[in-house]
PDB file of C-alpha atoms in Angstrom:
ATOM      1  CA  MET A 253     -13.254  12.697 -14.957  1.00 49.00           C
ATOM      2  CA  ARG A 254     -14.568  13.546 -11.491  1.00 48.00           C
ATOM      3  CA  SER A 255     -12.790  12.526  -8.331  1.00 50.00           C
ATOM      4  CA  PRO A 256     -14.897  10.785  -5.648  1.00 56.00           C
ATOM      5  CA  SER A 257     -12.329  11.644  -2.977  1.00 50.00           C
ATOM      6  CA  ALA A 258     -11.371  14.907  -1.294  1.00 45.00           C
ATOM      7  CA  PRO A 259      -7.721  15.897  -1.825  1.00 47.00           C
ATOM      8  CA  LEU A 260      -5.318  15.986   1.087  1.00 47.00           C
ATOM      9  CA  SER A 261      -3.883  19.373   1.929  1.00 38.00           C
ATOM     10  CA  ARG A 262      -0.273  20.124   1.064  1.00 32.00           C
ATOM     11  CA  ARG A 263       0.235  20.990   4.723  1.00 31.00           C
ATOM     12  CA  GLY A 264      -1.022  17.534   5.697  1.00 37.00           C
ATOM     13  CA  LEU A 265       1.326  15.882   3.256  1.00 32.00           C
ATOM     14  CA  LEU A 266       4.280  17.850   4.576  1.00 29.00           C
ATOM     15  CA  ALA A 267       3.325  16.965   8.129  1.00 34.00           C
ATOM     16  CA  GLY A 268       3.129  13.292   7.210  1.00 37.00           C
ATOM     17  CA  THR A 269       6.568  13.472   5.625  1.00 31.00           C
ATOM     18  CA  ALA A 270       7.944  15.085   8.744  1.00 31.00           C
ATOM     19  CA  VAL A 271       6.596  12.257  10.904  1.00 32.00           C
ATOM     20  CA  VAL A 272       8.270   9.682   8.684  1.00 33.00           C
ATOM     21  CA  SER A 273      11.566  11.597   8.671  1.00 31.00           C
ATOM     22  CA  ALA A 274      11.511  11.829  12.445  1.00 32.00           C
ATOM     23  CA  ALA A 275      11.297   8.066  12.622  1.00 34.00           C
ATOM     24  CA  ALA A 276      14.349   7.748  10.350  1.00 29.00           C
ATOM     25  CA  VAL A 277      12.579   5.775   7.668  1.00 29.00           C
ATOM     26  CA  THR A 278      12.596   6.114   3.912  1.00 28.00           C
ATOM     27  CA  ALA A 279      10.025   8.564   2.527  1.00 32.00           C
ATOM     28  CA  PRO A 280       6.966   7.012   0.844  1.00 37.00           C
ATOM     29  CA  VAL A 281       8.094   7.965  -2.662  1.00 34.00           C
ATOM     30  CA  ALA A 282      11.004   5.837  -3.813  1.00 37.00           C
ATOM     31  CA  THR A 283      12.490   4.648  -7.052  1.00 33.00           C
ATOM     32  CA  ALA A 284      14.216   1.500  -5.811  1.00 36.00           C
ATOM     33  CA  PRO A 285      12.372  -1.738  -5.016  1.00 39.00           C
ATOM     34  CA  ALA A 286      11.734  -2.621  -1.369  1.00 39.00           C
ATOM     35  CA  ARG A 287      14.234  -4.959   0.274  1.00 40.00           C
ATOM     36  CA  ALA A 288      11.763  -7.811   0.769  1.00 43.00           C
ATOM     37  CA  ALA A 289      12.588 -10.605  -1.645  1.00 43.00           C
ATOM     38  CA  SER A 290      10.095 -12.510  -3.724  1.00 44.00           C
ATOM     39  CA  PRO A 291       9.637 -16.184  -2.864  1.00 48.00           C
ATOM     40  CA  ALA A 292      12.234 -18.407  -4.552  1.00 47.00           C
ATOM     41  CA  ARG A 293      10.527 -20.307  -7.338  1.00 53.00           C
ATOM     42  CA  ALA A 294      10.908 -20.908 -11.045  1.00 59.00           C
ATOM     43  CA  ALA A 295       9.382 -18.042 -12.976  1.00 63.00           C
ATOM     44  CA  LEU A 296       6.622 -19.023 -15.377  1.00 75.00           C
ATOM     45  CA  PRO A 297       6.358 -17.408 -18.800  1.00 88.00           C
ATOM     46  CA  ALA A 298       4.430 -14.158 -18.785  1.00 94.00           C
ATOM     47  CA  VAL A 299       1.041 -14.245 -20.494  1.00 96.00           C
ATOM     48  CA  THR A 300      -0.514 -11.179 -22.124  1.00 97.00           C
ATOM     49  CA  ARG A 301      -3.702 -10.237 -20.271  1.00 98.00           C
ATOM     50  CA  ASN A 302      -6.510  -7.918 -21.301  1.00 98.00           C
ATOM     51  CA  GLY A 303      -7.968  -7.540 -17.827  1.00 98.00           C
ATOM     52  CA  ILE A 304      -7.695  -8.059 -14.077  1.00 98.00           C
ATOM     53  CA  ALA A 305     -10.731  -9.578 -12.346  1.00 95.00           C
ATOM     54  CA  THR A 306     -13.796  -7.562 -13.496  1.00 91.00           C
ATOM     55  CA  ALA A 307     -11.765  -4.726 -15.017  1.00 98.00           C
ATOM     56  CA  ARG A 308     -10.263  -4.416 -18.459  1.00 98.00           C
ATOM     57  CA  LEU A 309      -6.672  -3.282 -18.697  1.00 98.00           C
ATOM     58  CA  ALA A 310      -6.345   0.061 -20.463  1.00 98.00           C
ATOM     59  CA  VAL A 311      -3.265  -1.405 -22.161  1.00 97.00           C
ATOM     60  CA  PRO A 312      -2.786  -5.207 -22.260  1.00 97.00           C
ATOM     61  CA  ALA A 313       0.034  -6.369 -19.970  1.00 98.00           C
ATOM     62  CA  ALA A 314       2.226  -9.474 -19.972  1.00 98.00           C
ATOM     63  CA  LEU A 315       1.990 -10.884 -16.435  1.00 98.00           C
ATOM     64  CA  GLN A 316       3.169 -14.072 -14.820  1.00 97.00           C
ATOM     65  CA  PRO A 317       0.165 -16.258 -13.897  1.00 96.00           C
ATOM     66  CA  ASP A 318       0.720 -16.061 -10.135  1.00 96.00           C
ATOM     67  CA  LEU A 319       0.933 -12.266 -10.184  1.00 97.00           C
ATOM     68  CA  HIS A 320      -2.168 -12.013 -12.357  1.00 98.00           C
ATOM     69  CA  GLU A 321      -4.093 -14.206  -9.908  1.00 97.00           C
ATOM     70  CA  ARG A 322      -2.900 -12.173  -6.912  1.00 98.00           C
ATOM     71  CA  LEU A 323      -3.845  -8.918  -8.638  1.00 98.00           C
ATOM     72  CA  GLY A 324      -7.333 -10.322  -9.253  1.00 98.00           C
ATOM     73  CA  ALA A 325      -7.728 -11.152  -5.554  1.00 98.00           C
ATOM     74  CA  TRP A 326      -6.469  -7.681  -4.618  1.00 98.00           C
ATOM     75  CA  LEU A 327      -8.876  -5.872  -6.956  1.00 98.00           C
ATOM     76  CA  ALA A 328     -11.834  -7.902  -5.660  1.00 98.00           C
ATOM     77  CA  PHE A 329     -10.796  -6.968  -2.096  1.00 98.00           C
ATOM     78  CA  TRP A 330     -10.495  -3.270  -3.039  1.00 98.00           C
ATOM     79  CA  SER A 331     -13.934  -3.363  -4.672  1.00 97.00           C
ATOM     80  CA  ALA A 332     -15.580  -5.159  -1.737  1.00 97.00           C
ATOM     81  CA  ASN A 333     -14.468  -2.322   0.560  1.00 97.00           C
ATOM     82  CA  SER A 334     -15.396   0.552  -1.766  1.00 97.00           C
ATOM     83  CA  PRO A 335     -18.529   2.747  -1.421  1.00 96.00           C
ATOM     84  CA  ARG A 336     -21.841   1.107  -2.324  1.00 94.00           C
ATOM     85  CA  GLY A 337     -22.514   3.729  -4.973  1.00 95.00           C
ATOM     86  CA  TRP A 338     -19.472   2.659  -6.973  1.00 97.00           C
ATOM     87  CA  SER A 339     -19.669  -0.069  -9.577  1.00 97.00           C
ATOM     88  CA  VAL A 340     -17.130  -2.863  -9.566  1.00 97.00           C
ATOM     89  CA  PRO A 341     -13.903  -1.633 -11.208  1.00 98.00           C
ATOM     90  CA  THR A 342     -14.405  -1.322 -14.952  1.00 98.00           C
ATOM     91  CA  GLU A 343     -10.846  -0.434 -16.021  1.00 98.00           C
ATOM     92  CA  VAL A 344      -7.340  -0.556 -14.574  1.00 98.00           C
ATOM     93  CA  ALA A 345      -4.411   1.379 -15.992  1.00 98.00           C
ATOM     94  CA  GLY A 346      -0.928   0.153 -15.265  1.00 98.00           C
ATOM     95  CA  GLN A 347       2.304  -1.233 -16.620  1.00 97.00           C
ATOM     96  CA  ALA A 348       4.018  -4.584 -16.129  1.00 98.00           C
ATOM     97  CA  ASP A 349       7.772  -5.013 -15.705  1.00 97.00           C
ATOM     98  CA  PRO A 350       9.510  -6.803 -18.603  1.00 96.00           C
ATOM     99  CA  ALA A 351       9.621 -10.136 -16.754  1.00 95.00           C
ATOM    100  CA  GLY A 352       5.932  -9.905 -15.836  1.00 97.00           C
ATOM    101  CA  ASP A 353       6.591 -10.369 -12.112  1.00 96.00           C
ATOM    102  CA  ALA A 354       5.821  -6.767 -11.077  1.00 98.00           C
ATOM    103  CA  PHE A 355       3.073  -4.301 -11.915  1.00 98.00           C
ATOM    104  CA  THR A 356       2.779  -0.532 -11.464  1.00 98.00           C
ATOM    105  CA  LEU A 357      -0.775   0.723 -10.911  1.00 98.00           C
ATOM    106  CA  HIS A 358      -1.727   4.116 -12.360  1.00 98.00           C
ATOM    107  CA  ALA A 359      -5.544   4.269 -12.181  1.00 98.00           C
ATOM    108  CA  ILE A 360      -8.719   2.416 -11.196  1.00 98.00           C
ATOM    109  CA  ARG A 361     -11.929   3.446 -12.924  1.00 98.00           C
ATOM    110  CA  VAL A 362     -15.479   2.774 -11.740  1.00 98.00           C
ATOM    111  CA  VAL A 363     -18.960   3.997 -12.641  1.00 98.00           C
ATOM    112  CA  VAL A 364     -20.817   6.325 -10.255  1.00 97.00           C
ATOM    113  CA  ALA A 365     -24.352   7.482 -11.119  1.00 95.00           C
ATOM    114  CA  ASP A 366     -23.864   6.317 -14.717  1.00 95.00           C
ATOM    115  CA  ARG A 367     -20.688   8.358 -15.103  1.00 97.00           C
ATOM    116  CA  PRO A 368     -17.113   7.014 -15.371  1.00 96.00           C
ATOM    117  CA  VAL A 369     -14.945   8.092 -12.428  1.00 97.00           C
ATOM    118  CA  GLU A 370     -11.260   7.650 -11.618  1.00 97.00           C
ATOM    119  CA  ALA A 371     -11.549   6.268  -8.105  1.00 98.00           C
ATOM    120  CA  PHE A 372      -7.765   6.094  -7.856  1.00 98.00           C
ATOM    121  CA  LEU A 373      -5.317   8.143  -9.897  1.00 98.00           C
ATOM    122  CA  ALA A 374      -1.547   7.964  -9.440  1.00 97.00           C
ATOM    123  CA  GLY A 375      -0.939  11.695  -9.738  1.00 92.00           C
ATOM    124  CA  ARG A 376      -3.737  12.663  -7.338  1.00 95.00           C
ATOM    125  CA  ILE A 377      -2.644  12.556  -3.702  1.00 90.00           C
ATOM    126  CA  ASP A 378      -5.798  12.051  -1.638  1.00 94.00           C
ATOM    127  CA  HIS A 379      -7.277   9.642   0.877  1.00 96.00           C
ATOM    128  CA  ALA A 380      -8.196   7.178  -1.885  1.00 97.00           C
ATOM    129  CA  HIS A 381      -4.533   7.049  -2.905  1.00 97.00           C
ATOM    130  CA  LEU A 382      -3.515   6.114   0.641  1.00 97.00           C
ATOM    131  CA  GLY A 383      -6.406   3.656   0.949  1.00 98.00           C
ATOM    132  CA  THR A 384      -5.438   1.960  -2.320  1.00 98.00           C
ATOM    133  CA  LEU A 385      -1.833   1.784  -1.108  1.00 98.00           C
ATOM    134  CA  ALA A 386      -3.157   0.068   2.024  1.00 97.00           C
ATOM    135  CA  SER A 387      -5.052  -2.479  -0.076  1.00 98.00           C
ATOM    136  CA  LEU A 388      -1.870  -3.378  -1.947  1.00 98.00           C
ATOM    137  CA  HIS A 389       0.087  -3.742   1.307  1.00 97.00           C
ATOM    138  CA  HIS A 390      -2.705  -6.103   2.383  1.00 96.00           C
ATOM    139  CA  HIS A 391      -2.009  -8.436  -0.557  1.00 97.00           C
ATOM    140  CA  PHE A 392       1.679  -7.950  -1.362  1.00 97.00           C
ATOM    141  CA  GLY A 393       4.835  -7.979   0.750  1.00 95.00           C
ATOM    142  CA  GLN A 394       6.681  -5.519  -1.488  1.00 97.00           C
ATOM    143  CA  VAL A 395       4.920  -2.274  -2.432  1.00 98.00           C
ATOM    144  CA  THR A 396       6.662   0.909  -3.538  1.00 97.00           C
ATOM    145  CA  VAL A 397       5.330   4.379  -4.327  1.00 97.00           C
ATOM    146  CA  VAL A 398       7.250   5.449  -7.437  1.00 96.00           C
ATOM    147  CA  ALA A 399       7.832   8.883  -8.933  1.00 93.00           C
ATOM    148  CA  GLY A 400       4.528  10.321 -10.123  1.00 94.00           C
ATOM    149  CA  GLY A 401       2.508   8.442  -7.487  1.00 96.00           C
ATOM    150  CA  GLY A 402       2.259   5.058  -9.212  1.00 98.00           C
ATOM    151  CA  LEU A 403       2.062   2.029  -6.924  1.00 98.00           C
ATOM    152  CA  ARG A 404       4.455  -0.796  -7.846  1.00 98.00           C
ATOM    153  CA  VAL A 405       3.957  -4.310  -6.488  1.00 98.00           C
ATOM    154  CA  VAL A 406       6.187  -7.354  -6.833  1.00 97.00           C
ATOM    155  CA  ASP A 407       4.642 -10.805  -6.735  1.00 95.00           C
ATOM    156  CA  GLY A 408       4.983 -12.405  -3.314  1.00 92.00           C
ATOM    157  CA  GLU A 409       3.152 -13.216  -0.085  1.00 92.00           C
ATOM    158  CA  ALA A 410       1.835 -10.403   2.092  1.00 93.00           C
ATOM    159  CA  GLY A 411       2.984  -9.806   5.654  1.00 90.00           C
ATOM    160  CA  PHE A 412       4.797  -7.283   7.820  1.00 88.00           C
ATOM    161  CA  THR A 413       8.546  -7.272   7.084  1.00 88.00           C
ATOM    162  CA  ASP A 414       9.478  -3.950   8.762  1.00 86.00           C
ATOM    163  CA  SER A 415      10.702  -2.625   5.417  1.00 91.00           C
ATOM    164  CA  PRO A 416      11.144   1.176   5.117  1.00 92.00           C
ATOM    165  CA  GLU A 417       8.226   1.267   2.660  1.00 95.00           C
ATOM    166  CA  GLN A 418       5.870  -0.500   5.079  1.00 92.00           C
ATOM    167  CA  VAL A 419       6.920   1.654   8.032  1.00 87.00           C
ATOM    168  CA  ALA A 420       6.537   4.846   5.985  1.00 90.00           C
ATOM    169  CA  PHE A 421       3.060   3.748   4.897  1.00 92.00           C
ATOM    170  CA  ALA A 422       2.065   2.944   8.495  1.00 89.00           C
ATOM    171  CA  PHE A 423       3.186   6.385   9.724  1.00 86.00           C
ATOM    172  CA  ALA A 424       1.352   8.124   6.865  1.00 90.00           C
ATOM    173  CA  ALA A 425      -1.819   6.106   7.491  1.00 90.00           C
ATOM    174  CA  CYS A 426      -1.779   6.843  11.225  1.00 88.00           C
ATOM    175  CA  HIS A 427      -1.304  10.545  10.537  1.00 88.00           C
ATOM    176  CA  GLN A 428      -3.635  11.077   7.582  1.00 91.00           C
ATOM    177  CA  LEU A 429      -6.409   8.547   8.305  1.00 90.00           C
ATOM    178  CA  TRP A 430      -6.449   8.479  12.116  1.00 87.00           C
ATOM    179  CA  GLY A 431      -4.981  11.886  12.938  1.00 86.00           C
ATOM    180  CA  VAL A 432      -2.272  10.298  15.094  1.00 83.00           C
ATOM    181  CA  ARG A 433       0.952  12.274  14.709  1.00 75.00           C
ATOM    182  CA  THR A 434       3.144  10.057  16.882  1.00 64.00           C
ATOM    183  CA  ALA A 435       2.791   6.570  15.434  1.00 58.00           C
ATOM    184  CA  ARG A 436       4.668   3.684  16.989  1.00 64.00           C
ATOM    185  CA  VAL A 437       4.023  -0.048  16.840  1.00 63.00           C
ATOM    186  CA  ALA A 438       1.900   0.331  19.980  1.00 63.00           C
ATOM    187  CA  THR A 439      -0.254   2.835  18.104  1.00 69.00           C
ATOM    188  CA  TRP A 440      -0.713   0.476  15.174  1.00 68.00           C
ATOM    189  CA  ARG A 441      -1.688  -2.305  17.594  1.00 68.00           C
ATOM    190  CA  HIS A 442      -4.378  -0.069  19.069  1.00 71.00           C
ATOM    191  CA  LEU A 443      -5.684   1.008  15.675  1.00 72.00           C
ATOM    192  CA  ALA A 444      -5.690  -2.571  14.388  1.00 65.00           C
ATOM    193  CA  GLY A 445      -7.852  -3.794  17.259  1.00 63.00           C
ATOM    194  CA  HIS A 446      -5.451  -4.628  20.099  1.00 59.00           C
ATOM    195  CA  VAL A 447      -3.534  -7.283  18.193  1.00 65.00           C
ATOM    196  CA  ASP A 448       0.151  -7.440  17.392  1.00 69.00           C
ATOM    197  CA  ALA A 449       0.457  -5.159  14.370  1.00 67.00           C
ATOM    198  CA  ALA A 450       3.635  -6.956  13.277  1.00 66.00           C
ATOM    199  CA  SER A 451       1.802 -10.295  13.119  1.00 79.00           C
ATOM    200  CA  ARG A 452       0.121 -11.490   9.940  1.00 82.00           C
ATOM    201  CA  SER A 453      -3.369 -10.949  11.388  1.00 84.00           C
ATOM    202  CA  GLY A 454      -2.436  -7.552  12.858  1.00 86.00           C
ATOM    203  CA  TRP A 455      -0.982  -6.226   9.597  1.00 90.00           C
ATOM    204  CA  ALA A 456      -4.009  -7.553   7.703  1.00 91.00           C
ATOM    205  CA  ALA A 457      -6.377  -5.794  10.132  1.00 88.00           C
ATOM    206  CA  PHE A 458      -4.442  -2.526   9.973  1.00 90.00           C
ATOM    207  CA  THR A 459      -4.263  -2.423   6.170  1.00 94.00           C
ATOM    208  CA  ARG A 460      -7.917  -3.459   5.771  1.00 94.00           C
ATOM    209  CA  THR A 461      -9.107  -0.698   8.094  1.00 92.00           C
ATOM    210  CA  ALA A 462      -6.805   1.836   6.399  1.00 94.00           C
ATOM    211  CA  LEU A 463      -8.340   0.891   3.035  1.00 97.00           C
ATOM    212  CA  ARG A 464     -11.857   1.461   4.342  1.00 96.00           C
ATOM    213  CA  ARG A 465     -10.923   4.806   5.864  1.00 95.00           C
ATOM    214  CA  GLY A 466      -9.176   5.866   2.687  1.00 96.00           C
ATOM    215  CA  LEU A 467     -12.223   5.035   0.549  1.00 97.00           C
ATOM    216  CA  ARG A 468     -14.593   6.580   3.143  1.00 94.00           C
ATOM    217  CA  THR A 469     -16.386   3.339   3.952  1.00 95.00           C
ATOM    218  CA  ASP A 470     -15.337   3.358   7.613  1.00 81.00           C
ATOM    219  CA  THR A 471     -16.199   6.059  10.157  1.00 55.00           C
ATOM    220  CA  TYR A 472     -13.506   8.278  11.675  1.00 41.00           C
TER     221      TYR A 472
END
């Protein structure tokens, strides 16, 4: 399938990693869950789902109801900020954890000019990958990039927690989407519209704008 996004250069990726390392944070790719804890509540039984919002699931997944609802809100948000020439998402590929309280995203498929397109693909490191990561940070408090580029989310409220994964994402977004090599909280505040980037509204503004830049629906 065609890619609607231009790939990032390997040099750019290495530069982004260097920025994160200089800030003494964990690199974006990790295998362990982020330290933010899910809200304490009784887990509901997982229910096998065939789709998320408008999209069918490539493989049915057993998800807890709250996570399924949050994933639906996330996918609608991602779609609302995607290019006008893209259809609403038609298929999502991913895998649920055994308990159904976490989900790893591997692909989002849309239709462009009557042709199916992978708008996001886990193994393809491009601006759409970073934009999709931003959209998940917008809706979930715990997001991890796993080996192979999959994006794993754990059910729970969104918000800035200063976790290594969030800080690494913020540095990468500032570098790759804004061209800012030295990214501090003050830089995020400026990019988010002169609000406190660590506040709920500031983090929401930053991640929303990063999504639009990643999917090329916001000007540079």
